[in-house]
mmCIF file of C-alpha atoms in Angstrom:
data_model
loop_
_atom_site.group_PDB
_atom_site.id
_atom_site.type_symbol
_atom_site.label_atom_id
_atom_site.label_comp_id
_atom_site.label_asym_id
_atom_site.label_seq_id
_atom_site.Cartn_x
_atom_site.Cartn_y
_atom_site.Cartn_z
ATOM 1 C CA MET A 1 10.462 17.644 -11.836
ATOM 2 C CA GLN A 2 11.508 19.798 -8.894
ATOM 3 C CA THR A 3 12.702 17.804 -5.899
ATOM 4 C CA ARG A 4 13.630 18.863 -2.412
ATOM 5 C CA PRO A 5 15.924 17.089 0.052
ATOM 6 C CA ASP A 6 14.364 14.346 2.128
ATOM 7 C CA GLY A 7 13.698 15.138 5.762
ATOM 8 C CA PRO A 8 15.068 13.217 8.744
ATOM 9 C CA ALA A 9 12.024 10.928 9.043
ATOM 10 C CA ALA A 10 12.298 9.808 5.407
ATOM 11 C CA LEU A 11 16.031 9.275 5.741
ATOM 12 C CA TRP A 12 15.557 7.273 8.964
ATOM 13 C CA PHE A 13 12.902 5.128 7.279
ATOM 14 C CA ALA A 14 15.243 4.563 4.305
ATOM 15 C CA ARG A 15 18.057 3.430 6.636
ATOM 16 C CA PHE A 16 15.629 1.209 8.582
ATOM 17 C CA THR A 17 14.261 -0.546 5.479
ATOM 18 C CA ARG A 18 17.768 -0.815 4.003
ATOM 19 C CA GLY A 19 18.892 -2.507 7.232
ATOM 20 C CA ILE A 20 16.100 -5.069 6.957
ATOM 21 C CA HIS A 21 16.900 -5.579 3.281
ATOM 22 C CA ASP A 22 20.603 -6.088 4.032
ATOM 23 C CA ALA A 23 19.746 -8.742 6.649
ATOM 24 C CA LEU A 24 17.906 -10.883 4.088
ATOM 25 C CA PRO A 25 19.594 -13.771 2.286
ATOM 26 C CA GLU A 26 21.334 -12.715 -0.940
ATOM 27 C CA SER A 27 18.874 -14.635 -3.135
ATOM 28 C CA VAL A 28 15.940 -12.730 -1.599
ATOM 29 C CA ARG A 29 17.743 -9.357 -1.736
ATOM 30 C CA ARG A 30 18.210 -9.718 -5.492
ATOM 31 C CA LEU A 31 14.471 -10.208 -6.011
ATOM 32 C CA LEU A 32 13.001 -7.901 -3.369
ATOM 33 C CA PRO A 33 13.388 -4.116 -3.715
ATOM 34 C CA VAL A 34 13.974 -2.059 -0.580
ATOM 35 C CA THR A 35 10.776 -0.108 -1.313
ATOM 36 C CA PHE A 36 8.776 -3.353 -1.121
ATOM 37 C CA ILE A 37 9.885 -3.736 2.498
ATOM 38 C CA GLY A 38 8.780 -0.178 3.254
ATOM 39 C CA TYR A 39 5.520 -0.804 1.415
ATOM 40 C CA ALA A 40 4.881 -3.966 3.455
ATOM 41 C CA ILE A 41 5.484 -2.093 6.733
ATOM 42 C CA ILE A 42 3.292 0.866 5.782
ATOM 43 C CA ASN A 43 0.481 -1.142 4.236
ATOM 44 C CA GLY A 44 0.569 -3.691 7.060
ATOM 45 C CA SER A 45 0.024 -0.873 9.545
ATOM 46 C CA SER A 46 -2.626 0.511 7.191
ATOM 47 C CA PHE A 47 -4.521 -2.778 7.501
ATOM 48 C CA VAL A 48 -4.375 -2.508 11.302
ATOM 49 C CA ILE A 49 -5.758 1.045 11.072
ATOM 50 C CA ASP A 50 -8.495 -0.150 8.713
ATOM 51 C CA MET A 51 -9.528 -2.843 11.208
ATOM 52 C CA ALA A 52 -9.391 -0.383 14.144
ATOM 53 C CA ILE A 53 -11.603 2.107 12.314
ATOM 54 C CA LEU A 54 -13.987 -0.689 11.395
ATOM 55 C CA SER A 55 -14.130 -1.792 15.043
ATOM 56 C CA VAL A 56 -14.806 1.736 16.313
ATOM 57 C CA ILE A 57 -17.504 2.339 13.696
ATOM 58 C CA GLY A 58 -19.041 -1.052 14.413
ATOM 59 C CA HIS A 59 -19.075 -0.401 18.158
ATOM 60 C CA TYR A 60 -20.343 3.194 18.239
ATOM 61 C CA TRP A 61 -22.332 3.671 15.024
ATOM 62 C CA ASN A 62 -24.983 1.482 13.504
ATOM 63 C CA LEU A 63 -23.954 1.740 9.851
ATOM 64 C CA PRO A 64 -24.415 -0.888 7.138
ATOM 65 C CA TYR A 65 -21.371 -3.081 6.578
ATOM 66 C CA GLY A 66 -20.669 -1.690 3.109
ATOM 67 C CA ILE A 67 -20.449 1.867 4.417
ATOM 68 C CA SER A 68 -18.348 0.804 7.411
ATOM 69 C CA PHE A 69 -15.945 -1.165 5.205
ATOM 70 C CA SER A 70 -15.673 1.725 2.759
ATOM 71 C CA ILE A 71 -14.904 4.313 5.461
ATOM 72 C CA GLY A 72 -12.146 2.161 6.968
ATOM 73 C CA TYR A 73 -10.692 1.283 3.557
ATOM 74 C CA ALA A 74 -10.749 4.917 2.397
ATOM 75 C CA LEU A 75 -9.092 6.330 5.540
ATOM 76 C CA ALA A 76 -6.463 3.585 5.626
ATOM 77 C CA SER A 77 -5.770 4.154 1.920
ATOM 78 C CA VAL A 78 -5.163 7.879 2.485
ATOM 79 C CA TYR A 79 -2.783 7.034 5.347
ATOM 80 C CA ALA A 80 -0.918 4.525 3.133
ATOM 81 C CA PHE A 81 -0.668 7.019 0.253
ATOM 82 C CA VAL A 82 0.773 9.776 2.431
ATOM 83 C CA LEU A 83 3.345 7.518 4.128
ATOM 84 C CA ASN A 84 4.376 5.718 0.948
ATOM 85 C CA ARG A 85 4.818 9.038 -0.856
ATOM 86 C CA TRP A 86 6.724 10.675 1.993
ATOM 87 C CA LEU A 87 8.731 7.890 3.640
ATOM 88 C CA ASN A 88 8.987 4.964 1.270
ATOM 89 C CA PHE A 89 9.208 6.282 -2.276
ATOM 90 C CA ARG A 90 10.353 9.760 -1.094
ATOM 91 C CA GLU A 91 8.515 11.303 -4.011
ATOM 92 C CA HIS A 92 8.028 15.058 -4.277
ATOM 93 C CA GLY A 93 6.303 15.271 -7.669
ATOM 94 C CA ASN A 94 2.884 16.619 -8.563
ATOM 95 C CA LEU A 95 0.525 15.723 -5.704
ATOM 96 C CA GLY A 96 -2.600 16.123 -7.853
ATOM 97 C CA THR A 97 -1.389 13.725 -10.533
ATOM 98 C CA GLN A 98 -0.103 11.209 -8.005
ATOM 99 C CA SER A 99 -3.258 11.254 -5.887
ATOM 100 C CA SER A 100 -5.450 10.866 -8.999
ATOM 101 C CA LYS A 101 -3.417 7.859 -10.111
ATOM 102 C CA TYR A 102 -3.493 6.426 -6.594
ATOM 103 C CA THR A 103 -7.279 6.819 -6.438
ATOM 104 C CA PHE A 104 -7.541 4.841 -9.672
ATOM 105 C CA VAL A 105 -5.268 2.140 -8.230
ATOM 106 C CA ILE A 106 -7.289 1.844 -5.007
ATOM 107 C CA VAL A 107 -10.661 1.762 -6.785
ATOM 108 C CA SER A 108 -9.436 -0.719 -9.404
ATOM 109 C CA ASN A 109 -7.906 -2.850 -6.646
ATOM 110 C CA TYR A 110 -11.238 -2.894 -4.812
ATOM 111 C CA VAL A 111 -13.198 -3.855 -7.922
ATOM 112 C CA ILE A 112 -10.739 -6.317 -9.482
ATOM 113 C CA TRP A 113 -9.192 -8.105 -6.513
ATOM 114 C CA ILE A 114 -11.421 -7.626 -3.481
ATOM 115 C CA LEU A 115 -14.807 -7.896 -5.183
ATOM 116 C CA GLY A 116 -13.991 -9.648 -8.468
ATOM 117 C CA PHE A 117 -11.328 -12.185 -7.605
ATOM 118 C CA GLY A 118 -12.639 -12.717 -4.071
ATOM 119 C CA SER A 119 -16.119 -13.416 -5.464
ATOM 120 C CA LEU A 120 -14.688 -15.782 -8.072
ATOM 121 C CA LEU A 121 -12.914 -17.750 -5.353
ATOM 122 C CA GLY A 122 -16.154 -17.863 -3.369
ATOM 123 C CA TYR A 123 -18.008 -19.108 -6.451
ATOM 124 C CA LEU A 124 -15.370 -21.823 -6.825
ATOM 125 C CA GLY A 125 -16.065 -22.943 -3.252
ATOM 126 C CA VAL A 126 -12.992 -21.548 -1.513
ATOM 127 C CA GLN A 127 -13.655 -20.801 2.170
ATOM 128 C CA LEU A 128 -14.333 -17.067 2.813
ATOM 129 C CA GLN A 129 -11.246 -16.340 4.931
ATOM 130 C CA VAL A 130 -8.934 -18.293 2.616
ATOM 131 C CA ALA A 131 -10.396 -16.417 -0.372
ATOM 132 C CA ARG A 132 -9.876 -13.051 1.338
ATOM 133 C CA VAL A 133 -6.274 -13.814 2.357
ATOM 134 C CA THR A 134 -5.491 -15.094 -1.157
ATOM 135 C CA ALA A 135 -6.992 -11.966 -2.714
ATOM 136 C CA ALA A 136 -5.082 -9.801 -0.211
ATOM 137 C CA CYS A 137 -1.743 -11.353 -1.212
ATOM 138 C CA ILE A 138 -2.413 -10.711 -4.893
ATOM 139 C CA GLU A 139 -3.745 -7.202 -4.282
ATOM 140 C CA GLY A 140 -0.637 -6.384 -2.245
ATOM 141 C CA VAL A 141 1.610 -7.189 -5.197
ATOM 142 C CA TYR A 142 -0.756 -5.351 -7.571
ATOM 143 C CA ILE A 143 -0.780 -2.163 -5.497
ATOM 144 C CA TYR A 144 2.996 -2.230 -4.984
ATOM 145 C CA LEU A 145 3.668 -2.632 -8.703
ATOM 146 C CA MET A 146 1.208 0.130 -9.592
ATOM 147 C CA LEU A 147 2.808 2.464 -7.027
ATOM 148 C CA ARG A 148 6.346 1.654 -8.130
ATOM 149 C CA LEU A 149 5.767 1.762 -11.869
ATOM 150 C CA TRP A 150 2.934 4.255 -12.373
ATOM 151 C CA VAL A 151 2.060 6.413 -9.340
ATOM 152 C CA PHE A 152 5.635 7.067 -8.162
ATOM 153 C CA PRO A 153 7.876 6.147 -11.123
ATOM 154 C CA ARG A 154 11.511 6.972 -10.506
ATOM 155 C CA HIS A 155 13.392 7.971 -13.623
ATOM 156 C CA THR A 156 16.405 9.321 -11.701
ATOM 157 C CA GLY A 157 17.529 9.109 -8.096
ATOM 158 C CA ASP A 158 15.820 5.800 -7.421
ATOM 159 C CA ALA A 159 14.452 5.323 -3.885
ATOM 160 C CA ASP A 160 15.731 1.725 -3.949
ATOM 161 C CA SER A 161 19.338 2.777 -4.303
#
C-alpha cells in the first residue's frame, strides 16, 4: 500500500486527540485507543450535522420523514467517512475499497441497530428516546470497531501510536 505523509491538519488532530488521551486516567487510557477519541469527536459532530440537515429539510421542504431521515443520515455519514479517513485514521489506501466497506457498515448499522435493535426495544416496552439512545451507544461501538478492524485496518504504522 502506497502511503503519503500526513498533512498539517491530520497531524494537529493527532496531537489534539493524543492530548485528550494523555489527560485520561491510566486505567481508561489502557482500554481506550486514541482513535476512539477522534472517532467520538468526528461522529459527535456528524450527529449535529445530521440534526441540522433534518431541521433545514423539515423547515423548508415537505418531505416524508423516512426520506428526510435518510438524507440527513447519508450526508452526515459521508462527512464522518471523509474526516475519519483523513484526520483520525490517517488512511491513504484504496478509496474505492474503503468507501464500499464503509457503505456496507453504514447500511448494516442502519438495519441492525437503528431499525432492528431499536424496534426490539420498542417491542419490549422501552420508551422511544431511551431505546434510541441505547441503540446509538451500541451502534457507536459497532461502527468504531468496523472502521478500526475492517474499513481502515492498520497493519503497519498504527494511527494509535
